[in-house]
mmCIF file of C-alpha atoms in Angstrom:
data_model
loop_
_atom_site.group_PDB
_atom_site.id
_atom_site.type_symbol
_atom_site.label_atom_id
_atom_site.label_comp_id
_atom_site.label_asym_id
_atom_site.label_seq_id
_atom_site.Cartn_x
_atom_site.Cartn_y
_atom_site.Cartn_z
ATOM 1 C CA MET A 26 5.200 -85.939 18.813
ATOM 2 C CA ARG A 27 1.843 -86.870 20.343
ATOM 3 C CA VAL A 28 3.303 -86.667 23.825
ATOM 4 C CA MET A 29 4.557 -83.136 23.126
ATOM 5 C CA MET A 30 1.157 -82.104 21.796
ATOM 6 C CA LEU A 31 -0.556 -83.592 24.836
ATOM 7 C CA LEU A 32 1.850 -81.806 27.201
ATOM 8 C CA ALA A 33 1.271 -78.514 25.378
ATOM 9 C CA MET A 34 -2.485 -78.994 25.607
ATOM 10 C CA LEU A 35 -2.277 -79.768 29.341
ATOM 11 C CA ALA A 36 -0.093 -76.709 29.922
ATOM 12 C CA GLY A 37 -2.658 -74.570 28.104
ATOM 13 C CA LEU A 38 -5.459 -75.958 30.281
ATOM 14 C CA ALA A 39 -3.451 -75.286 33.443
ATOM 15 C CA GLN A 40 -2.817 -71.708 32.273
ATOM 16 C CA ALA A 41 -6.541 -71.198 31.607
ATOM 17 C CA ASP A 42 -7.407 -72.576 35.056
ATOM 18 C CA ARG A 43 -4.872 -70.256 36.702
ATOM 19 C CA ILE A 44 -6.236 -67.218 34.846
ATOM 20 C CA ARG A 45 -9.802 -68.175 35.807
ATOM 21 C CA ASP A 46 -8.865 -68.722 39.466
ATOM 22 C CA TYR A 47 -7.024 -65.407 39.680
ATOM 23 C CA HIS A 48 -9.954 -63.597 38.087
ATOM 24 C CA GLU A 49 -12.400 -65.163 40.554
ATOM 25 C CA TRP A 50 -10.171 -64.299 43.512
ATOM 26 C CA GLN A 51 -9.730 -60.734 42.274
ATOM 27 C CA GLN A 52 -13.504 -60.317 41.875
ATOM 28 C CA ALA A 53 -13.987 -61.653 45.406
ATOM 29 C CA CYS A 54 -11.600 -58.947 46.645
ATOM 30 C CA VAL A 55 -13.442 -56.267 44.663
ATOM 31 C CA ASN A 56 -16.791 -57.395 46.087
ATOM 32 C CA ALA A 57 -15.541 -58.001 49.647
ATOM 33 C CA LYS A 58 -17.281 -56.126 52.403
ATOM 34 C CA ASP A 59 -14.592 -56.758 55.005
ATOM 35 C CA ALA A 60 -10.816 -56.740 55.339
ATOM 36 C CA GLY A 61 -10.654 -60.374 56.482
ATOM 37 C CA THR A 62 -11.963 -61.635 53.159
ATOM 38 C CA ILE A 63 -9.369 -59.641 51.250
ATOM 39 C CA ASP A 64 -6.636 -60.838 53.627
ATOM 40 C CA GLY A 65 -7.588 -64.425 52.760
ATOM 41 C CA TYR A 66 -7.131 -63.767 49.056
ATOM 42 C CA ILE A 67 -3.908 -61.860 49.664
ATOM 43 C CA ALA A 68 -2.640 -65.066 51.311
ATOM 44 C CA LYS A 69 -3.704 -67.123 48.264
ATOM 45 C CA PHE A 70 -1.986 -64.783 45.796
ATOM 46 C CA ARG A 71 1.104 -64.673 48.039
ATOM 47 C CA GLN A 72 1.214 -68.481 48.144
ATOM 48 C CA CYS A 73 1.042 -68.658 44.333
ATOM 49 C CA LEU A 74 3.783 -66.056 43.996
ATOM 50 C CA ASP A 75 5.971 -67.762 46.617
ATOM 51 C CA SER A 76 5.689 -71.070 44.751
ATOM 52 C CA ASN A 77 6.417 -69.384 41.391
ATOM 53 C CA PRO A 78 8.224 -66.022 41.721
ATOM 54 C CA GLY A 79 8.035 -65.579 37.934
ATOM 55 C CA ASP A 80 4.230 -65.594 37.961
ATOM 56 C CA HIS A 81 3.683 -61.967 37.001
ATOM 57 C CA LEU A 82 -0.077 -62.397 36.879
ATOM 58 C CA ALA A 83 -0.023 -63.511 40.536
ATOM 59 C CA ARG A 84 2.208 -60.513 41.379
ATOM 60 C CA VAL A 85 -0.092 -57.950 39.746
ATOM 61 C CA ASN A 86 -3.165 -59.563 41.350
ATOM 62 C CA LEU A 87 -1.460 -59.503 44.744
ATOM 63 C CA GLY A 88 -0.699 -55.816 44.241
ATOM 64 C CA SER A 89 -4.274 -55.108 43.288
ATOM 65 C CA ALA A 90 -5.521 -57.010 46.338
ATOM 66 C CA TYR A 91 -3.319 -54.849 48.562
ATOM 67 C CA THR A 92 -4.779 -51.665 47.086
ATOM 68 C CA LEU A 93 -8.264 -53.052 47.680
ATOM 69 C CA ARG A 94 -7.204 -53.871 51.239
ATOM 70 C CA SER A 95 -6.223 -50.223 51.575
ATOM 71 C CA ALA A 96 -9.815 -49.254 50.823
ATOM 72 C CA GLU A 97 -10.973 -51.378 53.773
ATOM 73 C CA THR A 98 -8.511 -49.772 56.197
ATOM 74 C CA PHE A 99 -9.262 -46.725 58.287
ATOM 75 C CA TRP A 100 -7.369 -43.588 57.349
ATOM 76 C CA GLY A 101 -3.790 -43.531 58.581
ATOM 77 C CA PRO A 102 -0.338 -44.899 57.865
ATOM 78 C CA LYS A 103 -1.508 -48.495 57.379
ATOM 79 C CA LYS A 104 -3.922 -47.445 54.623
ATOM 80 C CA PHE A 105 -1.143 -45.677 52.745
ATOM 81 C CA ASP A 106 1.260 -48.612 53.332
ATOM 82 C CA TYR A 107 -1.179 -51.032 51.667
ATOM 83 C CA LEU A 108 -1.632 -48.645 48.750
ATOM 84 C CA LYS A 109 2.130 -48.180 48.251
ATOM 85 C CA LYS A 110 2.822 -51.895 48.564
ATOM 86 C CA GLY A 111 0.110 -52.698 46.030
ATOM 87 C CA GLY A 112 1.344 -50.107 43.552
ATOM 88 C CA LYS A 113 4.928 -51.333 43.885
ATOM 89 C CA LEU A 114 3.938 -54.965 43.232
ATOM 90 C CA MET A 115 1.878 -54.009 40.187
ATOM 91 C CA ASP A 116 4.697 -51.845 38.818
ATOM 92 C CA GLU A 117 7.162 -54.726 39.313
ATOM 93 C CA ALA A 118 4.835 -57.098 37.454
ATOM 94 C CA VAL A 119 4.473 -54.773 34.465
ATOM 95 C CA THR A 120 8.218 -54.063 34.410
ATOM 96 C CA ALA A 121 8.918 -57.807 34.340
ATOM 97 C CA ALA A 122 6.182 -58.589 31.769
ATOM 98 C CA PRO A 123 5.629 -55.379 29.770
ATOM 99 C CA ASN A 124 3.970 -57.150 26.848
ATOM 100 C CA ASP A 125 1.516 -59.206 28.905
ATOM 101 C CA ALA A 126 -1.820 -57.508 28.305
ATOM 102 C CA ARG A 127 -3.520 -59.151 31.286
ATOM 103 C CA VAL A 128 -0.839 -57.942 33.684
ATOM 104 C CA ARG A 129 -0.841 -54.419 32.237
ATOM 105 C CA PHE A 130 -4.658 -54.260 32.191
ATOM 106 C CA LEU A 131 -5.056 -55.108 35.863
ATOM 107 C CA ARG A 132 -2.571 -52.390 36.791
ATOM 108 C CA ALA A 133 -4.319 -49.909 34.477
ATOM 109 C CA ALA A 134 -7.812 -50.654 35.789
ATOM 110 C CA ASN A 135 -6.578 -50.490 39.365
ATOM 111 C CA ALA A 136 -4.742 -47.201 38.753
ATOM 112 C CA PHE A 137 -7.900 -45.769 37.192
ATOM 113 C CA ARG A 138 -9.936 -46.621 40.290
ATOM 114 C CA VAL A 139 -7.442 -45.319 42.844
ATOM 115 C CA PRO A 140 -8.399 -41.767 43.858
ATOM 116 C CA GLN A 141 -6.543 -39.183 41.776
ATOM 117 C CA ARG A 142 -4.838 -37.632 44.793
ATOM 118 C CA PHE A 143 -2.577 -40.706 44.998
ATOM 119 C CA GLY A 144 -0.992 -39.987 41.624
ATOM 120 C CA ARG A 145 -1.715 -43.219 39.765
ATOM 121 C CA ARG A 146 -3.971 -41.792 37.037
ATOM 122 C CA GLN A 147 -1.136 -41.205 34.559
ATOM 123 C CA VAL A 148 -0.131 -44.860 34.992
ATOM 124 C CA ALA A 149 -3.640 -45.817 33.854
ATOM 125 C CA VAL A 150 -3.500 -43.469 30.853
ATOM 126 C CA ALA A 151 -0.080 -44.739 29.742
ATOM 127 C CA ASP A 152 -1.118 -48.375 30.147
ATOM 128 C CA PHE A 153 -4.361 -47.905 28.231
ATOM 129 C CA GLU A 154 -2.484 -46.151 25.412
ATOM 130 C CA ILE A 155 -0.426 -49.347 25.062
ATOM 131 C CA LEU A 156 -3.425 -51.660 25.510
ATOM 132 C CA LEU A 157 -5.764 -49.908 23.066
ATOM 133 C CA PRO A 158 -4.327 -51.459 19.867
ATOM 134 C CA VAL A 159 -3.960 -54.871 21.548
ATOM 135 C CA ALA A 160 -7.599 -54.825 22.655
ATOM 136 C CA ILE A 161 -8.810 -53.703 19.232
ATOM 137 C CA GLN A 162 -6.733 -56.184 17.220
ATOM 138 C CA GLY A 163 -6.849 -59.128 19.605
ATOM 139 C CA GLY A 164 -4.108 -61.631 20.232
ATOM 140 C CA GLN A 165 -2.313 -62.937 23.326
ATOM 141 C CA GLY A 166 -5.136 -65.428 23.811
ATOM 142 C CA LEU A 167 -7.444 -62.678 25.061
ATOM 143 C CA SER A 168 -11.144 -63.442 25.048
ATOM 144 C CA VAL A 169 -13.662 -61.006 23.606
ATOM 145 C CA ARG A 170 -14.814 -60.256 27.159
ATOM 146 C CA GLU A 171 -11.257 -59.423 28.253
ATOM 147 C CA ARG A 172 -10.768 -57.193 25.217
ATOM 148 C CA GLN A 173 -14.089 -55.444 25.879
ATOM 149 C CA ALA A 174 -13.173 -54.878 29.515
ATOM 150 C CA MET A 175 -9.886 -53.299 28.400
ATOM 151 C CA LEU A 176 -11.691 -51.089 25.905
ATOM 152 C CA TYR A 177 -14.420 -50.122 28.371
ATOM 153 C CA PHE A 178 -11.953 -49.017 31.053
ATOM 154 C CA ALA A 179 -9.755 -47.328 28.444
ATOM 155 C CA TRP A 180 -12.819 -45.385 27.286
ATOM 156 C CA GLN A 181 -13.653 -44.329 30.849
ATOM 157 C CA THR A 182 -10.047 -43.340 31.593
ATOM 158 C CA PHE A 183 -9.555 -41.379 28.376
ATOM 159 C CA ALA A 184 -12.919 -39.630 28.765
ATOM 160 C CA GLU A 185 -12.107 -38.496 32.315
ATOM 161 C CA GLU A 186 -8.678 -37.290 31.201
ATOM 162 C CA GLY A 187 -10.038 -35.245 28.270
ATOM 163 C CA LYS A 188 -8.609 -37.506 25.564
ATOM 164 C CA ALA A 189 -11.771 -37.418 23.458
ATOM 165 C CA ASP A 190 -10.391 -39.077 20.303
ATOM 166 C CA ASP A 191 -8.934 -42.039 22.199
ATOM 167 C CA ALA A 192 -12.089 -42.280 24.307
ATOM 168 C CA GLU A 193 -14.271 -42.511 21.212
ATOM 169 C CA LYS A 194 -11.967 -45.033 19.578
ATOM 170 C CA ALA A 195 -12.111 -47.256 22.670
ATOM 171 C CA ARG A 196 -15.876 -46.838 23.097
ATOM 172 C CA SER A 197 -16.755 -47.665 19.505
ATOM 173 C CA ALA A 198 -14.387 -50.662 19.391
ATOM 174 C CA CYS A 199 -15.869 -51.948 22.658
ATOM 175 C CA HIS A 200 -19.364 -51.780 21.199
ATOM 176 C CA ARG A 201 -18.373 -53.383 17.872
ATOM 177 C CA LEU A 202 -16.759 -56.414 19.506
ATOM 178 C CA ASP A 203 -20.059 -57.627 20.963
ATOM 179 C CA PRO A 204 -22.940 -55.133 20.943
ATOM 180 C CA GLN A 205 -25.146 -57.469 23.012
ATOM 181 C CA SER A 206 -22.755 -57.953 25.927
ATOM 182 C CA GLY A 207 -22.881 -55.847 29.070
ATOM 183 C CA TYR A 208 -19.829 -53.846 28.030
ATOM 184 C CA GLY A 209 -21.121 -53.571 24.466
ATOM 185 C CA GLN A 210 -24.457 -52.189 25.646
ATOM 186 C CA LYS A 211 -22.769 -49.684 27.977
ATOM 187 C CA ALA A 212 -20.661 -48.514 25.032
ATOM 188 C CA ALA A 213 -23.609 -48.094 22.648
ATOM 189 C CA GLY A 214 -23.490 -44.689 20.880
#
């Protein structure tokens, strides 16, 4: 019994480390000022996915990295190829893990940030409609910060799309979770 508990605890720690690493790599891609940096993280996500094809969090992060790579590519076919490849990977991840809030959130936030002319905005709206109750109620091992990030981006998405009631619900829940945090302060009335 103790061995099983220890193994479960170690698996939980490994999961937390993987989530932290992926978040750090994703932030590095977001903050990158050059394509080479993003390419390095694409290789890391690809390596994780190659070693574990069922790692849907790696798949959605890889997709997001490709869309960020698109932003660092001059206009032309290659830019659109990166964008399509990224969207396809993120869609595959959500299809395979539709109830994983982290996977769905990364696709939603990415779809929100992609320019509207590429037709991903409705993906963001649909994802945030699913995520809103999860972020408000908690669960799935989500931290308060993760829930606030979901609520903040849901608020922004709903507000831009004219969904005032959902926008207000997301904004007020974001603020209530932790009024002193960065997201909480941005969501103050």
